[in-house]
mmCIF file with all atom_site columns, C-alpha atoms in Angstrom:
data_model
loop_
_atom_site.group_PDB
_atom_site.id
_atom_site.type_symbol
_atom_site.label_atom_id
_atom_site.label_alt_id
_atom_site.label_comp_id
_atom_site.label_asym_id
_atom_site.label_entity_id
_atom_site.label_seq_id
_atom_site.pdbx_PDB_ins_code
_atom_site.Cartn_x
_atom_site.Cartn_y
_atom_site.Cartn_z
_atom_site.occupancy
_atom_site.B_iso_or_equiv
_atom_site.pdbx_formal_charge
_atom_site.auth_seq_id
_atom_site.auth_comp_id
_atom_site.auth_asym_id
_atom_site.auth_atom_id
_atom_site.pdbx_PDB_model_num
ATOM 1  C CA . MET A 1 1  ? -3.661 -30.639 20.765 1.00 0.00 ? 1  MET A CA 1
ATOM 2  C CA . ALA A 1 2  ? -0.785 -33.158 20.842 1.00 0.00 ? 2  ALA A CA 1
ATOM 3  C CA . ILE A 1 3  ? -3.186 -35.879 22.023 1.00 0.00 ? 3  ILE A CA 1
ATOM 4  C CA . PHE A 1 4  ? -5.428 -35.328 19.046 1.00 0.00 ? 4  PHE A CA 1
ATOM 5  C CA . ALA A 1 5  ? -2.426 -35.507 16.698 1.00 0.00 ? 5  ALA A CA 1
ATOM 6  C CA . ILE A 1 6  ? -1.297 -38.828 18.147 1.00 0.00 ? 6  ILE A CA 1
ATOM 7  C CA . ILE A 1 7  ? -4.860 -40.169 17.874 1.00 0.00 ? 7  ILE A CA 1
ATOM 8  C CA . LYS A 1 8  ? -4.916 -39.193 14.161 1.00 0.00 ? 8  LYS A CA 1
ATOM 9  C CA . GLY A 1 9  ? -1.705 -41.289 13.685 1.00 0.00 ? 9  GLY A CA 1
ATOM 10 C CA . GLU A 1 10 ? 0.767  -38.461 13.427 1.00 0.00 ? 10 GLU A CA 1
ATOM 11 C CA . THR A 1 11 ? 4.084  -38.714 15.275 1.00 0.00 ? 11 THR A CA 1
ATOM 12 C CA . PRO A 1 12 ? 4.921  -35.942 17.746 1.00 0.00 ? 12 PRO A CA 1
ATOM 13 C CA . ALA A 1 13 ? 7.833  -34.830 15.468 1.00 0.00 ? 13 ALA A CA 1
ATOM 14 C CA . THR A 1 14 ? 5.396  -34.368 12.489 1.00 0.00 ? 14 THR A CA 1
ATOM 15 C CA . PHE A 1 15 ? 2.970  -32.428 14.637 1.00 0.00 ? 15 PHE A CA 1
ATOM 16 C CA . ILE A 1 16 ? 5.808  -30.148 15.976 1.00 0.00 ? 16 ILE A CA 1
ATOM 17 C CA . MET A 1 17 ? 6.950  -29.479 12.350 1.00 0.00 ? 17 MET A CA 1
ATOM 18 C CA . LYS A 1 18 ? 3.496  -28.477 11.279 1.00 0.00 ? 18 LYS A CA 1
ATOM 19 C CA . GLU A 1 19 ? 3.067  -26.118 14.243 1.00 0.00 ? 19 GLU A CA 1
ATOM 20 C CA . GLU A 1 20 ? 6.537  -24.587 13.519 1.00 0.00 ? 20 GLU A CA 1
ATOM 21 C CA . GLN A 1 21 ? 5.580  -24.091 9.846  1.00 0.00 ? 21 GLN A CA 1
ATOM 22 C CA . THR A 1 22 ? 2.287  -22.450 10.851 1.00 0.00 ? 22 THR A CA 1
ATOM 23 C CA . MET A 1 23 ? 3.987  -20.105 13.357 1.00 0.00 ? 23 MET A CA 1
ATOM 24 C CA . ARG A 1 24 ? 6.646  -19.177 10.735 1.00 0.00 ? 24 ARG A CA 1
ATOM 25 C CA . THR A 1 25 ? 3.932  -18.391 8.243  1.00 0.00 ? 25 THR A CA 1
ATOM 26 C CA . LEU A 1 26 ? 1.988  -16.290 10.747 1.00 0.00 ? 26 LEU A CA 1
ATOM 27 C CA . LEU A 1 27 ? 5.124  -14.379 11.714 1.00 0.00 ? 27 LEU A CA 1
ATOM 28 C CA . VAL A 1 28 ? 5.984  -13.610 8.059  1.00 0.00 ? 28 VAL A CA 1
ATOM 29 C CA . LEU A 1 29 ? 2.461  -12.477 7.375  1.00 0.00 ? 29 LEU A CA 1
ATOM 30 C CA . GLY A 1 30 ? 2.585  -10.234 10.483 1.00 0.00 ? 30 GLY A CA 1
ATOM 31 C CA . VAL A 1 31 ? 5.814  -8.669  9.341  1.00 0.00 ? 31 VAL A CA 1
ATOM 32 C CA . ILE A 1 32 ? 4.429  -8.032  5.878  1.00 0.00 ? 32 ILE A CA 1
ATOM 33 C CA . ILE A 1 33 ? 1.347  -6.391  7.260  1.00 0.00 ? 33 ILE A CA 1
ATOM 34 C CA . ALA A 1 34 ? 3.391  -4.193  9.583  1.00 0.00 ? 34 ALA A CA 1
ATOM 35 C CA . PHE A 1 35 ? 5.617  -3.064  6.737  1.00 0.00 ? 35 PHE A CA 1
ATOM 36 C CA . LEU A 1 36 ? 2.755  -2.369  4.401  1.00 0.00 ? 36 LEU A CA 1
ATOM 37 C CA . THR A 1 37 ? 0.940  -0.434  7.087  1.00 0.00 ? 37 THR A CA 1
ATOM 38 C CA . ALA A 1 38 ? 4.069  1.660   7.771  1.00 0.00 ? 38 ALA A CA 1
ATOM 39 C CA . ILE A 1 39 ? 4.547  2.356   4.064  1.00 0.00 ? 39 ILE A CA 1
ATOM 40 C CA . PHE A 1 40 ? 1.020  3.482   3.401  1.00 0.00 ? 40 PHE A CA 1
ATOM 41 C CA . THR A 1 41 ? 0.539  5.493   6.503  1.00 0.00 ? 41 THR A CA 1
ATOM 42 C CA . ALA A 1 42 ? 3.882  7.314   6.193  1.00 0.00 ? 42 ALA A CA 1
ATOM 43 C CA . GLY A 1 43 ? 2.528  9.635   3.478  1.00 0.00 ? 43 GLY A CA 1
ATOM 44 C CA . TYR A 1 44 ? -0.378 10.807  5.690  1.00 0.00 ? 44 TYR A CA 1
ATOM 45 C CA . GLU A 1 45 ? 1.732  12.414  8.423  1.00 0.00 ? 45 GLU A CA 1
ATOM 46 C CA . ASP A 1 46 ? 2.105  15.813  6.768  1.00 0.00 ? 46 ASP A CA 1
ATOM 47 C CA . LYS A 1 47 ? -0.787 18.078  5.845  1.00 0.00 ? 47 LYS A CA 1
ATOM 48 C CA . PRO A 1 48 ? -0.996 18.721  2.090  1.00 0.00 ? 48 PRO A CA 1
ATOM 49 C CA . GLY A 1 49 ? -0.119 22.194  0.824  1.00 0.00 ? 49 GLY A CA 1
ATOM 50 C CA . VAL A 1 50 ? 1.852  23.260  3.914  1.00 0.00 ? 50 VAL A CA 1
ATOM 51 C CA . ARG A 1 51 ? 5.474  24.287  3.225  1.00 0.00 ? 51 ARG A CA 1
ATOM 52 C CA . GLN A 1 52 ? 8.114  23.259  5.711  1.00 0.00 ? 52 GLN A CA 1
#
């Protein structure tokens, strides 16, 4: 991939910054999805109408 970036005229530093930003965005989206999944599935662990 770095070879294609250099051919397009980007410097290696610019290419690394774009990759870093993409990875950070994917990481944040992954954490958001994990939290939302945990929040919405937490209510389905107990059977309705059963007293504890």
